[in-house]
GROMACS .gro file of C-alpha atoms in nm:
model
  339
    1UNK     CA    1   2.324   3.807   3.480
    2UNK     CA    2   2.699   3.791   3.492
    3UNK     CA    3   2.879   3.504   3.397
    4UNK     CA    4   3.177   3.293   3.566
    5UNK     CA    5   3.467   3.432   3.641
    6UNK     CA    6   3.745   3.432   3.325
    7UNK     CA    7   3.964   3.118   3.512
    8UNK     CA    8   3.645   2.919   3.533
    9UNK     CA    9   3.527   3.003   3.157
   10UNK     CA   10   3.866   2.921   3.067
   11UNK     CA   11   3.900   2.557   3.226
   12UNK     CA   12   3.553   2.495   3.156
   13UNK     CA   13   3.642   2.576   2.780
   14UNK     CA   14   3.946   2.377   2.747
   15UNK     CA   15   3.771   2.050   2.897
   16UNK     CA   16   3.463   2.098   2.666
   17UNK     CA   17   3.720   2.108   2.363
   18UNK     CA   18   3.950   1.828   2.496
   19UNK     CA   19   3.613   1.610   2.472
   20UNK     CA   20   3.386   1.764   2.227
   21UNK     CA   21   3.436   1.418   2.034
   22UNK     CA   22   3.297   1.213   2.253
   23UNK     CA   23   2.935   1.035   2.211
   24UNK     CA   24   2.650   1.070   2.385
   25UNK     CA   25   2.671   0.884   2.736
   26UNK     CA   26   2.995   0.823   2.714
   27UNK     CA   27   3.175   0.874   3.079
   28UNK     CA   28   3.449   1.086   3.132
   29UNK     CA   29   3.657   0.977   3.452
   30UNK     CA   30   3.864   1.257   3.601
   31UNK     CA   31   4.174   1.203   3.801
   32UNK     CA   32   4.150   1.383   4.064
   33UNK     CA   33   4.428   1.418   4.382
   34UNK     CA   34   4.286   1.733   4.540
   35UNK     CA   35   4.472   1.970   4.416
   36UNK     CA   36   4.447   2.302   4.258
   37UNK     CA   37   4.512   2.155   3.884
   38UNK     CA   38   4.286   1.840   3.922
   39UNK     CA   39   4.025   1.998   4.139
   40UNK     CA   40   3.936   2.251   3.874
   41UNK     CA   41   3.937   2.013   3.612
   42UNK     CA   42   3.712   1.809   3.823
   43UNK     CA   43   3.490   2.094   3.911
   44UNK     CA   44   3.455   2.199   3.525
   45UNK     CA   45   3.416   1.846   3.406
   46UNK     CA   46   3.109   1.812   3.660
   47UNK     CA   47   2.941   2.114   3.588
   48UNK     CA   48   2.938   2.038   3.170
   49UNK     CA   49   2.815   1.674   3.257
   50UNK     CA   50   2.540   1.806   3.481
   51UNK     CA   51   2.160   1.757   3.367
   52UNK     CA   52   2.040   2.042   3.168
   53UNK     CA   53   2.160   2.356   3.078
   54UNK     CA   54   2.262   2.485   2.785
   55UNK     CA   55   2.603   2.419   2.532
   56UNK     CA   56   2.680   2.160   2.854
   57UNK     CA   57   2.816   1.812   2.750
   58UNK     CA   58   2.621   1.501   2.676
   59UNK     CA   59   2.878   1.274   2.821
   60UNK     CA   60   2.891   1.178   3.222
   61UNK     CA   61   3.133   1.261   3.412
   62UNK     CA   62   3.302   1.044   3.702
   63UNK     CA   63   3.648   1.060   3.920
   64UNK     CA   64   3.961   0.793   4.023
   65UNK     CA   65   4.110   0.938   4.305
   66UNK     CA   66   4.447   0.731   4.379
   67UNK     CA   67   4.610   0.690   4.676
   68UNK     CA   68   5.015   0.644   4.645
   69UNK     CA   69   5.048   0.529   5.012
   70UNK     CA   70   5.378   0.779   5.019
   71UNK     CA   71   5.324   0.952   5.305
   72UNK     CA   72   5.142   1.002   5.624
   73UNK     CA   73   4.804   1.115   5.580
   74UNK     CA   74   4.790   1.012   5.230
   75UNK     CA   75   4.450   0.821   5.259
   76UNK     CA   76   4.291   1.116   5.436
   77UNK     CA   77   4.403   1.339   5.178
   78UNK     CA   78   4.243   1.053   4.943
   79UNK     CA   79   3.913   1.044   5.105
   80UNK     CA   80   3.910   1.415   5.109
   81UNK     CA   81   3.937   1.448   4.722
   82UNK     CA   82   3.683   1.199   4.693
   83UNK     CA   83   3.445   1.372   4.854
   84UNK     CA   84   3.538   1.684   4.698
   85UNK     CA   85   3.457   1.545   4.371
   86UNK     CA   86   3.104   1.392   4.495
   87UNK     CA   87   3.015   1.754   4.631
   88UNK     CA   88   3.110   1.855   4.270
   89UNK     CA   89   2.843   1.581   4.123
   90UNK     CA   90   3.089   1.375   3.940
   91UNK     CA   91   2.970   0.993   3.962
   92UNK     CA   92   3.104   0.719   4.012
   93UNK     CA   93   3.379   0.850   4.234
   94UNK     CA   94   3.636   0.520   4.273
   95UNK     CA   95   3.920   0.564   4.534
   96UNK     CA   96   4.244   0.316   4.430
   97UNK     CA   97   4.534   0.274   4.693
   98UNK     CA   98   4.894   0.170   4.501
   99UNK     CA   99   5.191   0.056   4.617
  100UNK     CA  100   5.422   0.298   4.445
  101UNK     CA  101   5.732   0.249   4.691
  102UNK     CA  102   5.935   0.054   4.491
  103UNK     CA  103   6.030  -0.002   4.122
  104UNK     CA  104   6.295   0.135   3.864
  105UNK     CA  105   6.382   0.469   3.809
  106UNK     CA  106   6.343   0.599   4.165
  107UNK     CA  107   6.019   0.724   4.347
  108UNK     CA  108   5.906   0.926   4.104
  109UNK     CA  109   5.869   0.714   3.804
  110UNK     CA  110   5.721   0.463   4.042
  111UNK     CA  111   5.464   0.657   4.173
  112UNK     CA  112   5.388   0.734   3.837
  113UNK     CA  113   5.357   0.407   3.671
  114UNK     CA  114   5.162   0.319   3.995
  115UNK     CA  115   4.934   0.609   3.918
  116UNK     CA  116   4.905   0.544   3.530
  117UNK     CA  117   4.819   0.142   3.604
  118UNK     CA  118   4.540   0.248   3.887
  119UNK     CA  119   4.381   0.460   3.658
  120UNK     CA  120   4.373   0.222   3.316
  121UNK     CA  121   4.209  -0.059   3.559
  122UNK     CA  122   3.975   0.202   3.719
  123UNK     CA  123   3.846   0.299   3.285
  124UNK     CA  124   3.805  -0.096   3.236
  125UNK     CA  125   3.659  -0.091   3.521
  126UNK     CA  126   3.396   0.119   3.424
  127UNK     CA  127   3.410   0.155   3.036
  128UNK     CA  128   3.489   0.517   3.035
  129UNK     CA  129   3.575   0.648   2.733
  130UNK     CA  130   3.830   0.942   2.880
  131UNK     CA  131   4.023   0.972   3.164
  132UNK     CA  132   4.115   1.372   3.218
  133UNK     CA  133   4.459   1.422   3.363
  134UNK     CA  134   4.511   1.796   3.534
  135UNK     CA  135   4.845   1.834   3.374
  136UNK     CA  136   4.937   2.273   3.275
  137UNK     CA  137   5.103   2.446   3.087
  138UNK     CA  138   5.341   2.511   3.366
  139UNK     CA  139   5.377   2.072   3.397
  140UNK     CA  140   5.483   2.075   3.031
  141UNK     CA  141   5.717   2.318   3.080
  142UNK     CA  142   5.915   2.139   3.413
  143UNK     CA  143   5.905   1.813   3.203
  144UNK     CA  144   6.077   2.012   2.918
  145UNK     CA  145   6.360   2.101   3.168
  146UNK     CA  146   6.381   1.741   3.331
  147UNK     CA  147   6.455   1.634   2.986
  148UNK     CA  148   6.744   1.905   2.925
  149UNK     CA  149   6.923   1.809   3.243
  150UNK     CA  150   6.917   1.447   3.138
  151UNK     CA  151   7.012   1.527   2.771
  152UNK     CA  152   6.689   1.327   2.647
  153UNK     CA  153   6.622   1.307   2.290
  154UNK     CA  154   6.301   1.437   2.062
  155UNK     CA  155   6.094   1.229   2.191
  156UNK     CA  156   6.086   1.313   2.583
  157UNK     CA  157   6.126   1.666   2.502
  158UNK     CA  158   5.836   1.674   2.351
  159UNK     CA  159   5.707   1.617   2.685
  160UNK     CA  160   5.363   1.487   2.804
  161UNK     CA  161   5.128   1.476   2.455
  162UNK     CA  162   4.742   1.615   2.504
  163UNK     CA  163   4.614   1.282   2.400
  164UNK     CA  164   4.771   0.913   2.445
  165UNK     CA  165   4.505   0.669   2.401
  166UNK     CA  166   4.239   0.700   2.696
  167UNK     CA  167   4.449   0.948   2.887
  168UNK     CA  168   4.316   1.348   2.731
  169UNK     CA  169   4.547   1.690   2.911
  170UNK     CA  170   4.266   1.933   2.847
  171UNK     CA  171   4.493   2.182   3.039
  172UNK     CA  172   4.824   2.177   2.870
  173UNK     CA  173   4.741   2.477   2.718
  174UNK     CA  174   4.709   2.697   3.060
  175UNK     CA  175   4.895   2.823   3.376
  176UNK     CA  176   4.866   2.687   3.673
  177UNK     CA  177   4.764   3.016   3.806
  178UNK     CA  178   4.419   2.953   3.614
  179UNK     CA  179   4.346   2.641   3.800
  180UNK     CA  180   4.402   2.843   4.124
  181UNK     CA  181   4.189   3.173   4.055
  182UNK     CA  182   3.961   2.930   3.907
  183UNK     CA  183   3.944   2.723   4.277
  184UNK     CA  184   3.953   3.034   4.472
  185UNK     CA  185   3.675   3.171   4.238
  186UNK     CA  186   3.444   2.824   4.321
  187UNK     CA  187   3.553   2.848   4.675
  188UNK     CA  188   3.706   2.532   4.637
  189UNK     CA  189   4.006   2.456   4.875
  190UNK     CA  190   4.251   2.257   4.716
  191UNK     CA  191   4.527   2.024   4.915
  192UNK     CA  192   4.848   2.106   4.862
  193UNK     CA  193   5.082   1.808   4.802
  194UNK     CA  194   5.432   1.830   5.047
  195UNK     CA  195   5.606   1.662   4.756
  196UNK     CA  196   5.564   1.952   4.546
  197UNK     CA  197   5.805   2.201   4.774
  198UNK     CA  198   6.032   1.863   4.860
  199UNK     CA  199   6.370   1.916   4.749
  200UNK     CA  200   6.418   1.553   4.754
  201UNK     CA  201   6.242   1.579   4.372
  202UNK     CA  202   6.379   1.676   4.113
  203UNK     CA  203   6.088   1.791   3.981
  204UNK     CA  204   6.007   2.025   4.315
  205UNK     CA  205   6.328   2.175   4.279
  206UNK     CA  206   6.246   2.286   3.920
  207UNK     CA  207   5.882   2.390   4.007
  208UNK     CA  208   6.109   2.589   4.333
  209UNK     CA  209   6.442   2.717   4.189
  210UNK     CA  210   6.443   2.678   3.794
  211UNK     CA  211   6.218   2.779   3.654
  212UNK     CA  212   6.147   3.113   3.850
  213UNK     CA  213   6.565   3.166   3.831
  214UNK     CA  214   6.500   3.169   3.429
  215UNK     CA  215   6.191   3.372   3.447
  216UNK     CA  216   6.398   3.661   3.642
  217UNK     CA  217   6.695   3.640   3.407
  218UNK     CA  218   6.520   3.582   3.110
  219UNK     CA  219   6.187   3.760   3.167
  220UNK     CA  220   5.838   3.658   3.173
  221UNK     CA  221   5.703   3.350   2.938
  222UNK     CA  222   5.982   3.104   2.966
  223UNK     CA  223   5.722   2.829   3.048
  224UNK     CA  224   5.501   2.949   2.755
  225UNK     CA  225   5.838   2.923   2.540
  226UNK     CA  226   5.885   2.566   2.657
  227UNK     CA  227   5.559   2.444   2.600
  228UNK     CA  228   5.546   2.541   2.259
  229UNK     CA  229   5.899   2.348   2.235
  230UNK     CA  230   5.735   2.053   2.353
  231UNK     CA  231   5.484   2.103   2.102
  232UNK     CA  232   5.684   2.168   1.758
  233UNK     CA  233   5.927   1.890   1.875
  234UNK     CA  234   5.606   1.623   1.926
  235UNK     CA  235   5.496   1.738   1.570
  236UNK     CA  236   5.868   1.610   1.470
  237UNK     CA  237   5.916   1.357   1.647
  238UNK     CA  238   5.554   1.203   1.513
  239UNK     CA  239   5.669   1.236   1.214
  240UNK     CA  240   6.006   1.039   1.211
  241UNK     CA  241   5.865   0.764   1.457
  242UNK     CA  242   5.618   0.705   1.177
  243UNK     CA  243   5.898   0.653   0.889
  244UNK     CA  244   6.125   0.415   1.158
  245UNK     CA  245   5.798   0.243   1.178
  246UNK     CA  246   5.770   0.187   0.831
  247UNK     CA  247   6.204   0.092   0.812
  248UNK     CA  248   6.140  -0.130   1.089
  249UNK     CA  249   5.832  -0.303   0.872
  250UNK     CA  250   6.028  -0.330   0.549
  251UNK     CA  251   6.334  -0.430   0.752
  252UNK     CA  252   6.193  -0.738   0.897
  253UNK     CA  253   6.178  -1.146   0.752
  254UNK     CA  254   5.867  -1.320   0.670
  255UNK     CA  255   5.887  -1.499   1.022
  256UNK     CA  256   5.932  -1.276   1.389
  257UNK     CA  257   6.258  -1.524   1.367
  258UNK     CA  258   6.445  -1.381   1.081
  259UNK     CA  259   6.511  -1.075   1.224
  260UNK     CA  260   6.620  -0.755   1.049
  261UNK     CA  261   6.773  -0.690   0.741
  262UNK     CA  262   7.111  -0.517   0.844
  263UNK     CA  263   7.254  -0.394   0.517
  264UNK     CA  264   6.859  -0.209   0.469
  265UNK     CA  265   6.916  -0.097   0.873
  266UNK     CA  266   7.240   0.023   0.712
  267UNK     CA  267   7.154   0.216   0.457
  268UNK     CA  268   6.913   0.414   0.651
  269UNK     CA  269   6.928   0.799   0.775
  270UNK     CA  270   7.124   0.720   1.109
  271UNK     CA  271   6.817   0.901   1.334
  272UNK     CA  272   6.535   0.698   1.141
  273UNK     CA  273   6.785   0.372   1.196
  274UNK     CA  274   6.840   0.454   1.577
  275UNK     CA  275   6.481   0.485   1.646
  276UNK     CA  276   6.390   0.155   1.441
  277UNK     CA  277   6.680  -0.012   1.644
  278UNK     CA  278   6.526   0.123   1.978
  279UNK     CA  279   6.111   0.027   1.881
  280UNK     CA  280   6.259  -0.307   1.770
  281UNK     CA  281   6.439  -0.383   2.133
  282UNK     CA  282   6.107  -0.247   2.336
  283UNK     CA  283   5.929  -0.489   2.098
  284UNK     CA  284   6.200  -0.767   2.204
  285UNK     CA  285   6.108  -0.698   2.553
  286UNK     CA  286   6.346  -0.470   2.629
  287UNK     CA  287   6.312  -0.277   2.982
  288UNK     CA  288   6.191   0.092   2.891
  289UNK     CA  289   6.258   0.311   3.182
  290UNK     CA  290   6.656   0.160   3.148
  291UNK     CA  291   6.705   0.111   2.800
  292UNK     CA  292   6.938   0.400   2.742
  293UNK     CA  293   7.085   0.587   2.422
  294UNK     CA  294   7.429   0.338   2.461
  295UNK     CA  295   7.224   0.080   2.427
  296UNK     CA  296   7.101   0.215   2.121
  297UNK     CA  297   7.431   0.279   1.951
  298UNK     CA  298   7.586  -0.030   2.118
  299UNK     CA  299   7.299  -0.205   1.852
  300UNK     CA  300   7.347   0.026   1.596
  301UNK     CA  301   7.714  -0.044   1.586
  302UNK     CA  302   7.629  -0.405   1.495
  303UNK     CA  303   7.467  -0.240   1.202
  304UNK     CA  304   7.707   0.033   1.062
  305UNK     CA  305   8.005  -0.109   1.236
  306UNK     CA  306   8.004  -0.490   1.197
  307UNK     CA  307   8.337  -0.656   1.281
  308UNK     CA  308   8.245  -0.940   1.452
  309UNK     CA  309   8.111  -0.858   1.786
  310UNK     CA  310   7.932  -1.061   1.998
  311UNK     CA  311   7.575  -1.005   2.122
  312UNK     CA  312   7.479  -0.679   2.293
  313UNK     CA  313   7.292  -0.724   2.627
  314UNK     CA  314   7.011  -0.558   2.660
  315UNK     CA  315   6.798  -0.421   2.984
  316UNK     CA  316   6.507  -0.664   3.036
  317UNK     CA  317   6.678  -0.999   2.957
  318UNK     CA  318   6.696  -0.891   2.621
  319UNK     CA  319   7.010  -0.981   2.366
  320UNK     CA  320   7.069  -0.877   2.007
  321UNK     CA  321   7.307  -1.022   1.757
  322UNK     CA  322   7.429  -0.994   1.400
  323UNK     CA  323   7.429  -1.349   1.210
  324UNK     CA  324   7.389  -1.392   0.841
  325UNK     CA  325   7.358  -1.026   0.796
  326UNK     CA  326   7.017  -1.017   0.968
  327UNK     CA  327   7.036  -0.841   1.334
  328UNK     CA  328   6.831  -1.063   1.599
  329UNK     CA  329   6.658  -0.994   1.948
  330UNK     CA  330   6.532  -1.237   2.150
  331UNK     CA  331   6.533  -1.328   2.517
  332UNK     CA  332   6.875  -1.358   2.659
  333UNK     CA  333   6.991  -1.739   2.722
  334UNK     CA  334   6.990  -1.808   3.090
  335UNK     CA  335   7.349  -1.823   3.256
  336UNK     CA  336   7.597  -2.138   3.240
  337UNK     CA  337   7.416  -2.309   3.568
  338UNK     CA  338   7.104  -2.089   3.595
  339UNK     CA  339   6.754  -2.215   3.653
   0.00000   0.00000   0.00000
C-alpha cells in the first residue's frame, strides 16, 4: 500500500505540528479563499480531523471563507471555496462578506484588516481554538522585500510570525510549489486570485518581477534566504520588545496620568528607548498603520533633546508633551472652535 504523495505528507505534517498542542475537541477553523495555499491546508486539516484512522488529530476541523467584495465574481469564487471545503469534510464551513474598499493604507492593508476582523468574529463565533492561515514560505519571503522597499525596521522584517494569538502559519516553512503538487496530487482545482498577477499591487509585482529577477541573478534559494531573515530577526526583535516593555514599566508614575519618567527614557539604549516611545503612543491611542519612524524620533527628541518644544502631534488624535520632566500622551485637545 503506497502512501500519499511527498507534497501531501508534507502539508499534512506541517499542520499536524502547527497544532499538535491542541486538546481534545478543540476546533480548528481554516481560512480558506480557494486557492492553491489555503486549499491544501484545508484539505490536510480535514483529513487529520476525520473520524478514525491512525496518528490523525483529535481536534475538529472547520473553515471561514471571506468574501472581500473586490471584484466581480468575488461571491462566486466565495461560494465555490465553501463548498470545496465541505467536499473536504471540514465543518462548520461559515462564509463572511467584508467591506474592505476603504480604510488607511490603501487596498491592501484594508482588505487585510477586513480579512483579519472577519475571521476573529467567525473564532468567537464558534469557540475555535485555531484559526490556520495558508501563508508559505514564498509569502514570508515577498513580505521580507515589501519591508526593504519601505525601509521598515526589525520588527516588520521579521515578517508574518507562525503564531500570533489564535492565528497559527503551519506553512511558513514550505514553497508554494508544495501546496500546488499537493492540489494537483488530490485533484483539487484551486482558484486563482486576478490580484495576484495585478500590477496594481505591490505585492503582485514582487510575486511577478522581484523575486524571480533575484533568483536569476542571484541563483536559486533567495526566498529560502529571506525567510530565515525573517526568522533570526523575529528572534531579535522578541527579545528587545520584551526589555522596552520592561523600560516602559519602570518608566511610568503610580497613576496612567503621570506619564513617563524622561531622564530614565533618557538614559536608555536609544533602540530600547525608541521602541518604548512607540508601544507607549499605540497605548495612547495612537493610529498604527500611520504612526511612522518621524513620529518616533519627533517623541524621542522631547526626551534626548529637550529645549522647550511644544507637544508633538500624533496620528490618531494623539499628543505628547514634556512637563516636569515626565513625557505625557493623551488625547489631543479639540481645536479653538471644534465640537
Amino acid at each position: 500500500m503506497t502512501g500519499p504523495a511527498p507534497a501531501v505528507a508534507a502539508v499534512r505534517r506541517a499542520v499536524r505540528g502547527a497544532c499538535a498542542d491542541l486538546p481534545a475537541g478543540a476546533l480548528v477553523l481554516v481560512a480558506c479563499s480557494g486557492g492553491a495555499d489555503s486549499l491544501a491546508l484545508a484539505a490536510a486539516a480535514g483529513w487529520l480531523a476525520a473520524p478514525g484512522g491512525r496518528g490523525r488529530a483529535a481536534w475538529r476541523a472547520g473553515a471561514v471563507v471571506v468574501d472581500h467584495g473586490l471584484q466581480p465574481g468575488s461571491a462566486q469564487a466565495a461560494e465555490r471555496a465553501a463548498a470545496a471545503c465541505r467536499d473536504l469534510g471540514l465543518d462548520p464551513v461559515l462564509l463572511e462578506a467584508v467591506d474592505a474598499a476603504g480604510g488607511p493604507g490603501g487596498p491592501e492593508a484594508s482588505a487585510r484588516r477586513a480579512r483579519l476582523d472577519a475571521l476573529e468574529r467567525a473564532a468567537q463565533r464558534t469557540g475555535a481554538a485555531a484559526v490556520l492561515l495558508g501563508h508559505t514560505r514564498d509569502d514570508q519571503a515577498e513580505q521580507v522585500l515589501l519591508g526593504l522597499a519601505r525601509g521598515s525596521g526589525a520588527r516588520s522584517l521579521a515578517g508574518m510570525p507562525a503564531r500570533r494569538g489564535a492565528l497559527r502559519r503551519p506553512l511558513l516553512g514550505l514553497p508554494r510549489t508544495t501546496t500546488r503538487a499537493a492540489c494537483a496530487a488530490l485533484g483539487l482545482r484551486p482558484w486563482e486570485d486576478p490580484a495576484n498577477t495585478d500590477p496594481a499591487f505591490a505585492r503582485s509585482r514582487v510575486r511577478a518581477a522581484a523575486l524571480p529577477v533575484l533568483e536569476g541573478q542571484l541563483g536559486p534559494g533567495v526566498a529560502e534566504a529571506l525567510a530565515r531573515t525573517a526568522d533570526q530577526l523575529r528572534e531579535d526583535a522578541e527579545v528587545l520588545e520584551a526589555l522596552a516593555a520592561d523600560l516602559l514599566a519602570r518608566c511610568r508614575g503610580a497613576r496612567p496620568t503621570d506619564g513617563l519618567d524622561a531622564a530614565a527614557l533618557a538614559a536608555a539604549p536609544a533602540a530600547l528607548r525608541r521602541r518604548a516611545l512607540r508601544a507607549a503612543a499605540l497605548e495612547a491611542g495612537a493610529a498604527r498603520p500611520d504612526l511612522t519612524r518621524e513620529h518616533v524620533l519627533a517623541l524621542d527628541a522631547l526626551v534626548v533633546g529637550w529645549r522647550g518644544q511644544g507637544p508633538v502631534q500624533l496620528p490618531g488624535l494623539v499628543e505628547a508633551r514634556r512637563t516636569c520632566g515626565r513625557l505625557r500622551l493623551a488625547p489631543a485637545p479639540p481645536p479653538p472652535g471644534g465640537h
